[in-house]
Amino acid sequence: MFTLRRSGRALAVTGAAFVMALSAAPAQAADVLAPGEIAMSSNVTHVANVPTPASIAGTINTDLAFQGDYAFMGNYGGFSIVNIKNPKKPQVVSSVVCPGSQMDMSVYGNLLIGSVDSSRNDDSCSSVTQSAAQKSSWEGLRIFDVSDKANPRYVKSVETACGSHTHTLVPDKEGKNVYAYVSSYSPSDAFPDCQRPHDLISIVKIPLDNPTAASVVKAPVLFPDGGNPGDGQPYPNGTSATTGCHDITAYPSKGIAAGACMGDGILMDIKDPENPQVIDVVRDDENFAFWHSATFNNDGTKVIFTDELGGGGRATCNEAIGPKRGADAIYDIAPGNKLTFKSYFKIARHQADTENCVAHNGSLIPVKGRDIMVQAWYQGGISIWDFTDSANPHEIGFFERGPWSQPLNGGYWSAYYYNGYIYGSDFNLGLDVFKINDPRTNQANSVKMDIFNPQNQGEYAEHGKGVPGGR
């Protein structure tokens, strides 16, 4: 039985019937939760919450990274390090005030790398906003030494063209360096460090034994033809022009990466980390407004691309927008490394018009022989869904809250599976921990990782031995 739990009253339906309802039912007023109300499937338990530390509570939480017994949570005002050795009683170890959106993060060895995509007057943690039209302005990567989790130390900054909206780590084979593929976009003729056409990414090389020597070593053009020109139509029907990438997910053991690049989805060969090569490009000018992020299945034979219709600040999970926009798109990787569209997936629980909701960041749940993912949908909550059959994806679990007090400004930025638990970064409420108990996912409990950066996928062993590599 699949049981929906909602504020003390339960609605029980069979799994098949519930899936049918999610994929086909029209919007109902009963779908929308009241403020403060919580709903979840019976296979999901809310285990714990860690409130945002007071020092950075005035700004929103963003992305997550994991290493050992620690979760690293970004925030527009800095970041936090949380001890999750006991996921039922997580504890904040430290909180660093260092403003600059979005502070998407990765961790590698003793280093924490954060993305800054807001123009600052300098690279310091005491910087303030300054127009990108001024040549002296700074944005890019910040690198911290987190060997002492209680006392992170800022060691290096690297300025990159148009800043760093997100970044993706790709280690070299010798274990001496890690590369950061920096995704950025929205150039302007008025910005001296962010000029058109900006059809490129920046590649930062970080020597692990001397991170202060980190620097931009390449800026490969990925779209020599200019990429998708966009169609100029207003929301919700417009297609974005490609002026850079929003997010790249690397799968180093497979030698491939997938890029979500505004108006285009791409597949890359990254066997030579300093010289990535685009091997296929796909577009969806009918239903995709903004190619936002990508996730491979464990075999590296599929890619999930997300469409961030409305930029994360619109109510797109409703009957008016429908099931194909603001959704996930599932692509199989056919022979010859060709991306082949199979289907869309979108949560069918309709949200209030005050709730920002769209496909956002997630990761695989490591289940042998199946493709199952957990994913954040802003105020649409957290969804757990199965795409083993690429043409027929379906939800198997979820958690969500009613509308946040500030319209279109709440919910989950990201949701990831790590060592038996699901961790969600809520804009305003901090770090949430969940447990899924389901025969379809329980074998994942035996897969243990020592590091997890969602934009750098490790190939999990399907016999409980975890993800190889990592530092």
mmCIF file of C-alpha atoms in Angstrom, residues 52-60 75-77 427-428:
data_model
loop_
_atom_site.group_PDB
_atom_site.id
_atom_site.type_symbol
_atom_site.label_atom_id
_atom_site.label_comp_id
_atom_site.label_asym_id
_atom_site.label_seq_id
_atom_site.Cartn_x
_atom_site.Cartn_y
_atom_site.Cartn_z
ATOM 1 C CA THR A 52 19.871 27.905 9.693
ATOM 2 C CA PRO A 53 22.526 29.394 12.018
ATOM 3 C CA ALA A 54 21.587 32.866 13.185
ATOM 4 C CA SER A 55 24.643 34.467 11.582
ATOM 5 C CA ILE A 56 23.375 33.696 8.063
ATOM 6 C CA ALA A 57 19.654 33.223 8.718
ATOM 7 C CA GLY A 58 18.765 36.427 6.875
ATOM 8 C CA THR A 59 19.578 34.888 3.489
ATOM 9 C CA ILE A 60 18.524 31.649 1.816
ATOM 10 C CA ASN A 75 23.908 30.069 1.756
ATOM 11 C CA TYR A 76 23.775 33.439 0.015
ATOM 12 C CA GLY A 77 25.448 34.792 3.160
ATOM 13 C CA PHE A 427 15.572 28.100 1.788
ATOM 14 C CA ASN A 428 14.437 29.291 5.181
#
